[in-house]
């Protein structure tokens, strides 16, 4: 299968669904990590041009740890909007991946980039298989079949998982993937007084407590027409 994570920023995937992606990779599935923005304005010292290059290098290192393909459309950080231009970019991401499973942000997550990426995934879903959508650079892929799963919100706020994945055996690699994002870890400690690794581990432990294992990731499947609702597809 083709497994696609579409997140707004570098490190979002690592925090919210990397343990599950690692399980798919170990089973021999094709895994793709799409980072919609370049993450370039999160630092208060390093200018965006330099910061974007750093964040891409870190994202590539994390993807390489599990043999995942990195998709980097480089939308300006903090400038995600559900407009026609960005929807067409999202359609191309979906066509490149031709996914069986899509992981993306919950529609109610805390950051507008997260919320709009979620909306763009929903809006582009039905257009990925249509041959006459405007100015697409890639040919259409399968029109249906993909299942969309919403990832947990950051810190699990206002999110009740409907399905869990046991990531106990993949947690250490998930942690290594997050450690690749050195610039963000440093900035979050300095500016937000947040230890990202500790935050991620706490959330994984809490979801594991609910799921009956040491570490888990929680998801909600989008229940909608033409989404293959008769089977569970998570590992």
mmCIF file with all atom_site columns, C-alpha atoms in Angstrom:
data_model
loop_
_atom_site.group_PDB
_atom_site.id
_atom_site.type_symbol
_atom_site.label_atom_id
_atom_site.label_alt_id
_atom_site.label_comp_id
_atom_site.label_asym_id
_atom_site.label_entity_id
_atom_site.label_seq_id
_atom_site.pdbx_PDB_ins_code
_atom_site.Cartn_x
_atom_site.Cartn_y
_atom_site.Cartn_z
_atom_site.occupancy
_atom_site.B_iso_or_equiv
_atom_site.pdbx_formal_charge
_atom_site.auth_seq_id
_atom_site.auth_comp_id
_atom_site.auth_asym_id
_atom_site.auth_atom_id
_atom_site.pdbx_PDB_model_num
ATOM 1   C CA . UNK A 1 1   ? 0.000   0.000  0.000   1.00 0.00 ? 1   UNK A CA 1
ATOM 2   C CA . UNK A 1 2   ? 0.912   3.658  -0.326  1.00 0.00 ? 2   UNK A CA 1
ATOM 3   C CA . UNK A 1 3   ? 0.851   5.425  3.042   1.00 0.00 ? 3   UNK A CA 1
ATOM 4   C CA . UNK A 1 4   ? 0.863   9.246  3.070   1.00 0.00 ? 4   UNK A CA 1
ATOM 5   C CA . UNK A 1 5   ? 1.232   11.648 5.958   1.00 0.00 ? 5   UNK A CA 1
ATOM 6   C CA . UNK A 1 6   ? 0.393   15.283 5.120   1.00 0.00 ? 6   UNK A CA 1
ATOM 7   C CA . UNK A 1 7   ? 1.345   17.689 7.879   1.00 0.00 ? 7   UNK A CA 1
ATOM 8   C CA . UNK A 1 8   ? 1.673   21.446 8.000   1.00 0.00 ? 8   UNK A CA 1
ATOM 9   C CA . UNK A 1 9   ? 5.176   21.770 9.453   1.00 0.00 ? 9   UNK A CA 1
ATOM 10  C CA . UNK A 1 10  ? 8.407   19.831 9.808   1.00 0.00 ? 10  UNK A CA 1
ATOM 11  C CA . UNK A 1 11  ? 8.142   17.742 13.017  1.00 0.00 ? 11  UNK A CA 1
ATOM 12  C CA . UNK A 1 12  ? 4.309   17.493 13.036  1.00 0.00 ? 12  UNK A CA 1
ATOM 13  C CA . UNK A 1 13  ? 4.418   14.013 11.513  1.00 0.00 ? 13  UNK A CA 1
ATOM 14  C CA . UNK A 1 14  ? 7.069   12.864 13.969  1.00 0.00 ? 14  UNK A CA 1
ATOM 15  C CA . UNK A 1 15  ? 5.032   14.047 16.951  1.00 0.00 ? 15  UNK A CA 1
ATOM 16  C CA . UNK A 1 16  ? 1.650   12.727 15.839  1.00 0.00 ? 16  UNK A CA 1
ATOM 17  C CA . UNK A 1 17  ? 1.931   9.632  13.624  1.00 0.00 ? 17  UNK A CA 1
ATOM 18  C CA . UNK A 1 18  ? 5.548   8.538  13.050  1.00 0.00 ? 18  UNK A CA 1
ATOM 19  C CA . UNK A 1 19  ? 5.191   5.419  15.181  1.00 0.00 ? 19  UNK A CA 1
ATOM 20  C CA . UNK A 1 20  ? 2.408   4.207  12.909  1.00 0.00 ? 20  UNK A CA 1
ATOM 21  C CA . UNK A 1 21  ? 4.360   5.089  9.755   1.00 0.00 ? 21  UNK A CA 1
ATOM 22  C CA . UNK A 1 22  ? 7.294   3.042  11.019  1.00 0.00 ? 22  UNK A CA 1
ATOM 23  C CA . UNK A 1 23  ? 5.027   0.024  11.430  1.00 0.00 ? 23  UNK A CA 1
ATOM 24  C CA . UNK A 1 24  ? 3.843   0.393  7.829   1.00 0.00 ? 24  UNK A CA 1
ATOM 25  C CA . UNK A 1 25  ? 7.442   0.769  6.616   1.00 0.00 ? 25  UNK A CA 1
ATOM 26  C CA . UNK A 1 26  ? 8.484   -2.387 8.454   1.00 0.00 ? 26  UNK A CA 1
ATOM 27  C CA . UNK A 1 27  ? 5.677   -4.265 6.726   1.00 0.00 ? 27  UNK A CA 1
ATOM 28  C CA . UNK A 1 28  ? 7.105   -3.239 3.351   1.00 0.00 ? 28  UNK A CA 1
ATOM 29  C CA . UNK A 1 29  ? 4.607   -0.548 2.401   1.00 0.00 ? 29  UNK A CA 1
ATOM 30  C CA . UNK A 1 30  ? 5.589   2.631  0.563   1.00 0.00 ? 30  UNK A CA 1
ATOM 31  C CA . UNK A 1 31  ? 5.605   5.551  3.026   1.00 0.00 ? 31  UNK A CA 1
ATOM 32  C CA . UNK A 1 32  ? 5.560   9.207  1.997   1.00 0.00 ? 32  UNK A CA 1
ATOM 33  C CA . UNK A 1 33  ? 5.845   12.214 4.296   1.00 0.00 ? 33  UNK A CA 1
ATOM 34  C CA . UNK A 1 34  ? 4.520   15.480 2.858   1.00 0.00 ? 34  UNK A CA 1
ATOM 35  C CA . UNK A 1 35  ? 5.431   18.656 4.742   1.00 0.00 ? 35  UNK A CA 1
ATOM 36  C CA . UNK A 1 36  ? 3.221   21.385 3.323   1.00 0.00 ? 36  UNK A CA 1
ATOM 37  C CA . UNK A 1 37  ? 5.130   24.455 4.557   1.00 0.00 ? 37  UNK A CA 1
ATOM 38  C CA . UNK A 1 38  ? 8.839   25.178 4.709   1.00 0.00 ? 38  UNK A CA 1
ATOM 39  C CA . UNK A 1 39  ? 8.820   25.897 8.451   1.00 0.00 ? 39  UNK A CA 1
ATOM 40  C CA . UNK A 1 40  ? 10.847  29.007 7.774   1.00 0.00 ? 40  UNK A CA 1
ATOM 41  C CA . UNK A 1 41  ? 9.496   31.600 10.197  1.00 0.00 ? 41  UNK A CA 1
ATOM 42  C CA . UNK A 1 42  ? 9.417   29.720 13.481  1.00 0.00 ? 42  UNK A CA 1
ATOM 43  C CA . UNK A 1 43  ? 12.792  31.030 14.627  1.00 0.00 ? 43  UNK A CA 1
ATOM 44  C CA . UNK A 1 44  ? 13.235  34.546 16.005  1.00 0.00 ? 44  UNK A CA 1
ATOM 45  C CA . UNK A 1 45  ? 16.898  34.854 15.025  1.00 0.00 ? 45  UNK A CA 1
ATOM 46  C CA . UNK A 1 46  ? 17.589  32.810 11.878  1.00 0.00 ? 46  UNK A CA 1
ATOM 47  C CA . UNK A 1 47  ? 16.097  34.468 8.740   1.00 0.00 ? 47  UNK A CA 1
ATOM 48  C CA . UNK A 1 48  ? 13.475  32.558 6.720   1.00 0.00 ? 48  UNK A CA 1
ATOM 49  C CA . UNK A 1 49  ? 15.696  31.802 3.721   1.00 0.00 ? 49  UNK A CA 1
ATOM 50  C CA . UNK A 1 50  ? 18.281  30.052 5.866   1.00 0.00 ? 50  UNK A CA 1
ATOM 51  C CA . UNK A 1 51  ? 15.738  28.548 8.248   1.00 0.00 ? 51  UNK A CA 1
ATOM 52  C CA . UNK A 1 52  ? 13.739  26.898 5.465   1.00 0.00 ? 52  UNK A CA 1
ATOM 53  C CA . UNK A 1 53  ? 16.837  25.121 4.186   1.00 0.00 ? 53  UNK A CA 1
ATOM 54  C CA . UNK A 1 54  ? 17.675  23.907 7.693   1.00 0.00 ? 54  UNK A CA 1
ATOM 55  C CA . UNK A 1 55  ? 14.160  22.587 8.257   1.00 0.00 ? 55  UNK A CA 1
ATOM 56  C CA . UNK A 1 56  ? 14.142  20.741 4.937   1.00 0.00 ? 56  UNK A CA 1
ATOM 57  C CA . UNK A 1 57  ? 17.454  19.069 5.733   1.00 0.00 ? 57  UNK A CA 1
ATOM 58  C CA . UNK A 1 58  ? 16.121  17.993 9.121   1.00 0.00 ? 58  UNK A CA 1
ATOM 59  C CA . UNK A 1 59  ? 12.886  16.662 7.612   1.00 0.00 ? 59  UNK A CA 1
ATOM 60  C CA . UNK A 1 60  ? 14.851  14.687 5.029   1.00 0.00 ? 60  UNK A CA 1
ATOM 61  C CA . UNK A 1 61  ? 17.030  13.157 7.737   1.00 0.00 ? 61  UNK A CA 1
ATOM 62  C CA . UNK A 1 62  ? 13.944  12.050 9.659   1.00 0.00 ? 62  UNK A CA 1
ATOM 63  C CA . UNK A 1 63  ? 12.339  10.530 6.564   1.00 0.00 ? 63  UNK A CA 1
ATOM 64  C CA . UNK A 1 64  ? 15.575  8.747  5.655   1.00 0.00 ? 64  UNK A CA 1
ATOM 65  C CA . UNK A 1 65  ? 15.578  6.936  9.002   1.00 0.00 ? 65  UNK A CA 1
ATOM 66  C CA . UNK A 1 66  ? 12.608  4.851  7.860   1.00 0.00 ? 66  UNK A CA 1
ATOM 67  C CA . UNK A 1 67  ? 13.148  4.942  4.094   1.00 0.00 ? 67  UNK A CA 1
ATOM 68  C CA . UNK A 1 68  ? 10.211  7.304  3.531   1.00 0.00 ? 68  UNK A CA 1
ATOM 69  C CA . UNK A 1 69  ? 9.873   9.632  0.550   1.00 0.00 ? 69  UNK A CA 1
ATOM 70  C CA . UNK A 1 70  ? 9.790   13.327 1.436   1.00 0.00 ? 70  UNK A CA 1
ATOM 71  C CA . UNK A 1 71  ? 7.431   15.660 -0.440  1.00 0.00 ? 71  UNK A CA 1
ATOM 72  C CA . UNK A 1 72  ? 8.305   19.328 0.109   1.00 0.00 ? 72  UNK A CA 1
ATOM 73  C CA . UNK A 1 73  ? 6.043   21.821 -1.724  1.00 0.00 ? 73  UNK A CA 1
ATOM 74  C CA . UNK A 1 74  ? 7.568   24.682 0.334   1.00 0.00 ? 74  UNK A CA 1
ATOM 75  C CA . UNK A 1 75  ? 4.473   26.785 0.941   1.00 0.00 ? 75  UNK A CA 1
ATOM 76  C CA . UNK A 1 76  ? 5.491   29.783 3.053   1.00 0.00 ? 76  UNK A CA 1
ATOM 77  C CA . UNK A 1 77  ? 5.283   28.964 6.753   1.00 0.00 ? 77  UNK A CA 1
ATOM 78  C CA . UNK A 1 78  ? 2.262   30.540 8.485   1.00 0.00 ? 78  UNK A CA 1
ATOM 79  C CA . UNK A 1 79  ? 0.671   31.212 5.068   1.00 0.00 ? 79  UNK A CA 1
ATOM 80  C CA . UNK A 1 80  ? -1.520  28.174 4.412   1.00 0.00 ? 80  UNK A CA 1
ATOM 81  C CA . UNK A 1 81  ? -4.898  29.149 2.992   1.00 0.00 ? 81  UNK A CA 1
ATOM 82  C CA . UNK A 1 82  ? -7.629  26.961 1.468   1.00 0.00 ? 82  UNK A CA 1
ATOM 83  C CA . UNK A 1 83  ? -7.519  28.767 -1.888  1.00 0.00 ? 83  UNK A CA 1
ATOM 84  C CA . UNK A 1 84  ? -7.472  27.427 -5.448  1.00 0.00 ? 84  UNK A CA 1
ATOM 85  C CA . UNK A 1 85  ? -3.687  27.647 -5.859  1.00 0.00 ? 85  UNK A CA 1
ATOM 86  C CA . UNK A 1 86  ? -2.903  25.651 -2.742  1.00 0.00 ? 86  UNK A CA 1
ATOM 87  C CA . UNK A 1 87  ? -5.665  23.167 -3.447  1.00 0.00 ? 87  UNK A CA 1
ATOM 88  C CA . UNK A 1 88  ? -4.053  22.385 -6.795  1.00 0.00 ? 88  UNK A CA 1
ATOM 89  C CA . UNK A 1 89  ? -0.752  21.813 -5.019  1.00 0.00 ? 89  UNK A CA 1
ATOM 90  C CA . UNK A 1 90  ? -2.506  19.425 -2.661  1.00 0.00 ? 90  UNK A CA 1
ATOM 91  C CA . UNK A 1 91  ? -4.102  17.593 -5.581  1.00 0.00 ? 91  UNK A CA 1
ATOM 92  C CA . UNK A 1 92  ? -0.626  17.041 -7.036  1.00 0.00 ? 92  UNK A CA 1
ATOM 93  C CA . UNK A 1 93  ? 0.633   15.710 -3.684  1.00 0.00 ? 93  UNK A CA 1
ATOM 94  C CA . UNK A 1 94  ? -2.204  13.198 -3.610  1.00 0.00 ? 94  UNK A CA 1
ATOM 95  C CA . UNK A 1 95  ? -1.561  12.211 -7.204  1.00 0.00 ? 95  UNK A CA 1
ATOM 96  C CA . UNK A 1 96  ? 2.139   11.722 -6.551  1.00 0.00 ? 96  UNK A CA 1
ATOM 97  C CA . UNK A 1 97  ? 1.388   9.448  -3.602  1.00 0.00 ? 97  UNK A CA 1
ATOM 98  C CA . UNK A 1 98  ? -1.742  7.682  -4.939  1.00 0.00 ? 98  UNK A CA 1
ATOM 99  C CA . UNK A 1 99  ? -2.437  6.837  -1.294  1.00 0.00 ? 99  UNK A CA 1
ATOM 100 C CA . UNK A 1 100 ? -4.353  3.987  0.256   1.00 0.00 ? 100 UNK A CA 1
ATOM 101 C CA . UNK A 1 101 ? -4.134  5.716  3.643   1.00 0.00 ? 101 UNK A CA 1
ATOM 102 C CA . UNK A 1 102 ? -3.833  9.451  4.360   1.00 0.00 ? 102 UNK A CA 1
ATOM 103 C CA . UNK A 1 103 ? -2.906  10.863 7.746   1.00 0.00 ? 103 UNK A CA 1
ATOM 104 C CA . UNK A 1 104 ? -3.481  14.564 8.285   1.00 0.00 ? 104 UNK A CA 1
ATOM 105 C CA . UNK A 1 105 ? -4.337  17.090 10.971  1.00 0.00 ? 105 UNK A CA 1
ATOM 106 C CA . UNK A 1 106 ? -7.578  17.105 12.889  1.00 0.00 ? 106 UNK A CA 1
ATOM 107 C CA . UNK A 1 107 ? -9.829  19.955 11.694  1.00 0.00 ? 107 UNK A CA 1
ATOM 108 C CA . UNK A 1 108 ? -9.889  21.445 15.212  1.00 0.00 ? 108 UNK A CA 1
ATOM 109 C CA . UNK A 1 109 ? -6.150  21.475 15.946  1.00 0.00 ? 109 UNK A CA 1
ATOM 110 C CA . UNK A 1 110 ? -4.597  24.568 17.485  1.00 0.00 ? 110 UNK A CA 1
ATOM 111 C CA . UNK A 1 111 ? -2.758  26.142 14.543  1.00 0.00 ? 111 UNK A CA 1
ATOM 112 C CA . UNK A 1 112 ? -4.383  27.687 11.445  1.00 0.00 ? 112 UNK A CA 1
ATOM 113 C CA . UNK A 1 113 ? -1.818  25.996 9.190   1.00 0.00 ? 113 UNK A CA 1
ATOM 114 C CA . UNK A 1 114 ? -2.904  22.648 10.670  1.00 0.00 ? 114 UNK A CA 1
ATOM 115 C CA . UNK A 1 115 ? -6.586  23.415 10.178  1.00 0.00 ? 115 UNK A CA 1
ATOM 116 C CA . UNK A 1 116 ? -6.175  24.605 6.601   1.00 0.00 ? 116 UNK A CA 1
ATOM 117 C CA . UNK A 1 117 ? -3.982  21.673 5.595   1.00 0.00 ? 117 UNK A CA 1
ATOM 118 C CA . UNK A 1 118 ? -6.746  19.418 6.912   1.00 0.00 ? 118 UNK A CA 1
ATOM 119 C CA . UNK A 1 119 ? -9.313  21.289 4.849   1.00 0.00 ? 119 UNK A CA 1
ATOM 120 C CA . UNK A 1 120 ? -7.120  21.190 1.739   1.00 0.00 ? 120 UNK A CA 1
ATOM 121 C CA . UNK A 1 121 ? -6.758  17.418 2.049   1.00 0.00 ? 121 UNK A CA 1
ATOM 122 C CA . UNK A 1 122 ? -10.520 17.044 2.335   1.00 0.00 ? 122 UNK A CA 1
ATOM 123 C CA . UNK A 1 123 ? -11.174 19.414 -0.579  1.00 0.00 ? 123 UNK A CA 1
ATOM 124 C CA . UNK A 1 124 ? -8.546  17.853 -2.873  1.00 0.00 ? 124 UNK A CA 1
ATOM 125 C CA . UNK A 1 125 ? -9.506  14.264 -2.159  1.00 0.00 ? 125 UNK A CA 1
ATOM 126 C CA . UNK A 1 126 ? -12.220 13.918 -4.781  1.00 0.00 ? 126 UNK A CA 1
ATOM 127 C CA . UNK A 1 127 ? -10.236 15.871 -7.386  1.00 0.00 ? 127 UNK A CA 1
ATOM 128 C CA . UNK A 1 128 ? -7.116  13.705 -7.372  1.00 0.00 ? 128 UNK A CA 1
ATOM 129 C CA . UNK A 1 129 ? -8.716  11.241 -9.789  1.00 0.00 ? 129 UNK A CA 1
ATOM 130 C CA . UNK A 1 130 ? -10.401 13.711 -12.155 1.00 0.00 ? 130 UNK A CA 1
ATOM 131 C CA . UNK A 1 131 ? -8.540  14.121 -15.488 1.00 0.00 ? 131 UNK A CA 1
ATOM 132 C CA . UNK A 1 132 ? -9.814  17.601 -16.367 1.00 0.00 ? 132 UNK A CA 1
ATOM 133 C CA . UNK A 1 133 ? -9.034  19.564 -13.190 1.00 0.00 ? 133 UNK A CA 1
ATOM 134 C CA . UNK A 1 134 ? -7.232  22.786 -14.131 1.00 0.00 ? 134 UNK A CA 1
ATOM 135 C CA . UNK A 1 135 ? -3.486  22.895 -14.885 1.00 0.00 ? 135 UNK A CA 1
ATOM 136 C CA . UNK A 1 136 ? -2.405  19.763 -13.104 1.00 0.00 ? 136 UNK A CA 1
ATOM 137 C CA . UNK A 1 137 ? 1.151   18.637 -13.773 1.00 0.00 ? 137 UNK A CA 1
ATOM 138 C CA . UNK A 1 138 ? 0.581   15.028 -12.751 1.00 0.00 ? 138 UNK A CA 1
ATOM 139 C CA . UNK A 1 139 ? -1.868  12.501 -14.216 1.00 0.00 ? 139 UNK A CA 1
ATOM 140 C CA . UNK A 1 140 ? -4.901  11.514 -12.151 1.00 0.00 ? 140 UNK A CA 1
ATOM 141 C CA . UNK A 1 141 ? -4.678  8.652  -9.688  1.00 0.00 ? 141 UNK A CA 1
ATOM 142 C CA . UNK A 1 142 ? -7.392  6.450  -8.219  1.00 0.00 ? 142 UNK A CA 1
ATOM 143 C CA . UNK A 1 143 ? -10.548 8.454  -7.606  1.00 0.00 ? 143 UNK A CA 1
ATOM 144 C CA . UNK A 1 144 ? -11.708 6.526  -4.560  1.00 0.00 ? 144 UNK A CA 1
ATOM 145 C CA . UNK A 1 145 ? -10.390 3.927  -2.102  1.00 0.00 ? 145 UNK A CA 1
ATOM 146 C CA . UNK A 1 146 ? -8.194  6.132  0.119   1.00 0.00 ? 146 UNK A CA 1
ATOM 147 C CA . UNK A 1 147 ? -9.030  6.309  3.789   1.00 0.00 ? 147 UNK A CA 1
ATOM 148 C CA . UNK A 1 148 ? -8.353  9.579  5.613   1.00 0.00 ? 148 UNK A CA 1
ATOM 149 C CA . UNK A 1 149 ? -7.339  9.432  9.253   1.00 0.00 ? 149 UNK A CA 1
ATOM 150 C CA . UNK A 1 150 ? -7.145  12.536 11.395  1.00 0.00 ? 150 UNK A CA 1
ATOM 151 C CA . UNK A 1 151 ? -4.108  12.564 13.667  1.00 0.00 ? 151 UNK A CA 1
ATOM 152 C CA . UNK A 1 152 ? -4.298  13.438 17.322  1.00 0.00 ? 152 UNK A CA 1
ATOM 153 C CA . UNK A 1 153 ? -4.213  17.125 18.190  1.00 0.00 ? 153 UNK A CA 1
ATOM 154 C CA . UNK A 1 154 ? -1.087  18.493 19.830  1.00 0.00 ? 154 UNK A CA 1
ATOM 155 C CA . UNK A 1 155 ? -1.346  17.502 23.524  1.00 0.00 ? 155 UNK A CA 1
ATOM 156 C CA . UNK A 1 156 ? -4.583  15.663 22.703  1.00 0.00 ? 156 UNK A CA 1
ATOM 157 C CA . UNK A 1 157 ? -6.765  18.698 23.388  1.00 0.00 ? 157 UNK A CA 1
ATOM 158 C CA . UNK A 1 158 ? -10.421 18.182 22.394  1.00 0.00 ? 158 UNK A CA 1
ATOM 159 C CA . UNK A 1 159 ? -9.611  14.946 20.536  1.00 0.00 ? 159 UNK A CA 1
ATOM 160 C CA . UNK A 1 160 ? -11.139 11.566 21.332  1.00 0.00 ? 160 UNK A CA 1
ATOM 161 C CA . UNK A 1 161 ? -9.465  8.792  19.313  1.00 0.00 ? 161 UNK A CA 1
ATOM 162 C CA . UNK A 1 162 ? -11.664 6.209  17.673  1.00 0.00 ? 162 UNK A CA 1
ATOM 163 C CA . UNK A 1 163 ? -8.771  3.884  16.791  1.00 0.00 ? 163 UNK A CA 1
ATOM 164 C CA . UNK A 1 164 ? -5.353  3.317  18.338  1.00 0.00 ? 164 UNK A CA 1
ATOM 165 C CA . UNK A 1 165 ? -2.079  1.941  17.031  1.00 0.00 ? 165 UNK A CA 1
ATOM 166 C CA . UNK A 1 166 ? 0.359   0.285  19.435  1.00 0.00 ? 166 UNK A CA 1
ATOM 167 C CA . UNK A 1 167 ? 3.730   1.975  18.819  1.00 0.00 ? 167 UNK A CA 1
ATOM 168 C CA . UNK A 1 168 ? 5.618   0.437  21.738  1.00 0.00 ? 168 UNK A CA 1
ATOM 169 C CA . UNK A 1 169 ? 8.033   -1.374 19.425  1.00 0.00 ? 169 UNK A CA 1
ATOM 170 C CA . UNK A 1 170 ? 8.554   1.665  17.182  1.00 0.00 ? 170 UNK A CA 1
ATOM 171 C CA . UNK A 1 171 ? 8.695   4.386  19.809  1.00 0.00 ? 171 UNK A CA 1
ATOM 172 C CA . UNK A 1 172 ? 12.488  4.673  19.989  1.00 0.00 ? 172 UNK A CA 1
ATOM 173 C CA . UNK A 1 173 ? 12.732  5.235  16.228  1.00 0.00 ? 173 UNK A CA 1
ATOM 174 C CA . UNK A 1 174 ? 9.881   7.750  16.462  1.00 0.00 ? 174 UNK A CA 1
ATOM 175 C CA . UNK A 1 175 ? 11.958  9.580  19.070  1.00 0.00 ? 175 UNK A CA 1
ATOM 176 C CA . UNK A 1 176 ? 15.035  9.471  16.812  1.00 0.00 ? 176 UNK A CA 1
ATOM 177 C CA . UNK A 1 177 ? 12.982  10.955 13.982  1.00 0.00 ? 177 UNK A CA 1
ATOM 178 C CA . UNK A 1 178 ? 11.838  13.817 16.186  1.00 0.00 ? 178 UNK A CA 1
ATOM 179 C CA . UNK A 1 179 ? 15.413  14.413 17.373  1.00 0.00 ? 179 UNK A CA 1
ATOM 180 C CA . UNK A 1 180 ? 16.358  15.127 13.747  1.00 0.00 ? 180 UNK A CA 1
ATOM 181 C CA . UNK A 1 181 ? 14.433  18.403 14.074  1.00 0.00 ? 181 UNK A CA 1
ATOM 182 C CA . UNK A 1 182 ? 17.159  20.033 16.141  1.00 0.00 ? 182 UNK A CA 1
ATOM 183 C CA . UNK A 1 183 ? 16.326  23.625 15.206  1.00 0.00 ? 183 UNK A CA 1
ATOM 184 C CA . UNK A 1 184 ? 12.707  23.270 16.277  1.00 0.00 ? 184 UNK A CA 1
ATOM 185 C CA . UNK A 1 185 ? 13.588  21.475 19.494  1.00 0.00 ? 185 UNK A CA 1
ATOM 186 C CA . UNK A 1 186 ? 15.978  24.294 20.375  1.00 0.00 ? 186 UNK A CA 1
ATOM 187 C CA . UNK A 1 187 ? 13.534  27.041 19.458  1.00 0.00 ? 187 UNK A CA 1
ATOM 188 C CA . UNK A 1 188 ? 10.663  25.481 21.412  1.00 0.00 ? 188 UNK A CA 1
ATOM 189 C CA . UNK A 1 189 ? 12.847  25.233 24.514  1.00 0.00 ? 189 UNK A CA 1
ATOM 190 C CA . UNK A 1 190 ? 14.075  28.815 24.206  1.00 0.00 ? 190 UNK A CA 1
ATOM 191 C CA . UNK A 1 191 ? 10.895  30.575 23.105  1.00 0.00 ? 191 UNK A CA 1
ATOM 192 C CA . UNK A 1 192 ? 8.028   28.421 24.386  1.00 0.00 ? 192 UNK A CA 1
ATOM 193 C CA . UNK A 1 193 ? 9.740   26.703 27.344  1.00 0.00 ? 193 UNK A CA 1
ATOM 194 C CA . UNK A 1 194 ? 8.569   23.386 25.922  1.00 0.00 ? 194 UNK A CA 1
ATOM 195 C CA . UNK A 1 195 ? 10.540  20.146 25.747  1.00 0.00 ? 195 UNK A CA 1
ATOM 196 C CA . UNK A 1 196 ? 9.169   18.610 22.557  1.00 0.00 ? 196 UNK A CA 1
ATOM 197 C CA . UNK A 1 197 ? 10.544  15.140 23.248  1.00 0.00 ? 197 UNK A CA 1
ATOM 198 C CA . UNK A 1 198 ? 8.995   15.101 26.692  1.00 0.00 ? 198 UNK A CA 1
ATOM 199 C CA . UNK A 1 199 ? 5.696   16.411 25.332  1.00 0.00 ? 199 UNK A CA 1
ATOM 200 C CA . UNK A 1 200 ? 5.605   13.732 22.639  1.00 0.00 ? 200 UNK A CA 1
ATOM 201 C CA . UNK A 1 201 ? 6.465   10.946 25.061  1.00 0.00 ? 201 UNK A CA 1
ATOM 202 C CA . UNK A 1 202 ? 3.842   12.070 27.573  1.00 0.00 ? 202 UNK A CA 1
ATOM 203 C CA . UNK A 1 203 ? 1.154   12.098 24.894  1.00 0.00 ? 203 UNK A CA 1
ATOM 204 C CA . UNK A 1 204 ? 2.230   8.683  23.581  1.00 0.00 ? 204 UNK A CA 1
ATOM 205 C CA . UNK A 1 205 ? 2.144   7.240  27.108  1.00 0.00 ? 205 UNK A CA 1
ATOM 206 C CA . UNK A 1 206 ? -1.287  8.694  27.787  1.00 0.00 ? 206 UNK A CA 1
ATOM 207 C CA . UNK A 1 207 ? -2.735  7.259  24.583  1.00 0.00 ? 207 UNK A CA 1
ATOM 208 C CA . UNK A 1 208 ? -1.026  3.970  25.407  1.00 0.00 ? 208 UNK A CA 1
ATOM 209 C CA . UNK A 1 209 ? -2.703  3.927  28.809  1.00 0.00 ? 209 UNK A CA 1
ATOM 210 C CA . UNK A 1 210 ? -6.085  4.176  27.097  1.00 0.00 ? 210 UNK A CA 1
ATOM 211 C CA . UNK A 1 211 ? -5.152  1.591  24.473  1.00 0.00 ? 211 UNK A CA 1
ATOM 212 C CA . UNK A 1 212 ? -3.733  -0.967 26.898  1.00 0.00 ? 212 UNK A CA 1
ATOM 213 C CA . UNK A 1 213 ? -0.084  -0.746 25.854  1.00 0.00 ? 213 UNK A CA 1
ATOM 214 C CA . UNK A 1 214 ? 2.979   1.292  26.775  1.00 0.00 ? 214 UNK A CA 1
ATOM 215 C CA . UNK A 1 215 ? 2.879   3.762  23.870  1.00 0.00 ? 215 UNK A CA 1
ATOM 216 C CA . UNK A 1 216 ? 0.158   4.427  21.310  1.00 0.00 ? 216 UNK A CA 1
ATOM 217 C CA . UNK A 1 217 ? -1.013  6.915  18.711  1.00 0.00 ? 217 UNK A CA 1
ATOM 218 C CA . UNK A 1 218 ? -4.679  7.799  18.390  1.00 0.00 ? 218 UNK A CA 1
ATOM 219 C CA . UNK A 1 219 ? -6.677  8.575  15.254  1.00 0.00 ? 219 UNK A CA 1
ATOM 220 C CA . UNK A 1 220 ? -10.159 9.310  13.975  1.00 0.00 ? 220 UNK A CA 1
ATOM 221 C CA . UNK A 1 221 ? -11.186 8.009  10.579  1.00 0.00 ? 221 UNK A CA 1
ATOM 222 C CA . UNK A 1 222 ? -13.071 10.421 8.352   1.00 0.00 ? 222 UNK A CA 1
ATOM 223 C CA . UNK A 1 223 ? -16.469 8.858  7.903   1.00 0.00 ? 223 UNK A CA 1
ATOM 224 C CA . UNK A 1 224 ? -17.597 9.961  4.462   1.00 0.00 ? 224 UNK A CA 1
ATOM 225 C CA . UNK A 1 225 ? -18.922 8.615  1.186   1.00 0.00 ? 225 UNK A CA 1
ATOM 226 C CA . UNK A 1 226 ? -16.432 6.752  -1.051  1.00 0.00 ? 226 UNK A CA 1
ATOM 227 C CA . UNK A 1 227 ? -13.921 6.233  1.742   1.00 0.00 ? 227 UNK A CA 1
ATOM 228 C CA . UNK A 1 228 ? -13.933 2.423  2.046   1.00 0.00 ? 228 UNK A CA 1
ATOM 229 C CA . UNK A 1 229 ? -15.666 2.281  5.412   1.00 0.00 ? 229 UNK A CA 1
ATOM 230 C CA . UNK A 1 230 ? -16.110 -1.492 5.692   1.00 0.00 ? 230 UNK A CA 1
ATOM 231 C CA . UNK A 1 231 ? -12.610 -2.398 6.871   1.00 0.00 ? 231 UNK A CA 1
ATOM 232 C CA . UNK A 1 232 ? -9.900  -1.359 9.307   1.00 0.00 ? 232 UNK A CA 1
ATOM 233 C CA . UNK A 1 233 ? -6.665  -0.565 7.531   1.00 0.00 ? 233 UNK A CA 1
ATOM 234 C CA . UNK A 1 234 ? -4.433  0.635  10.373  1.00 0.00 ? 234 UNK A CA 1
ATOM 235 C CA . UNK A 1 235 ? -1.675  -1.768 11.478  1.00 0.00 ? 235 UNK A CA 1
#
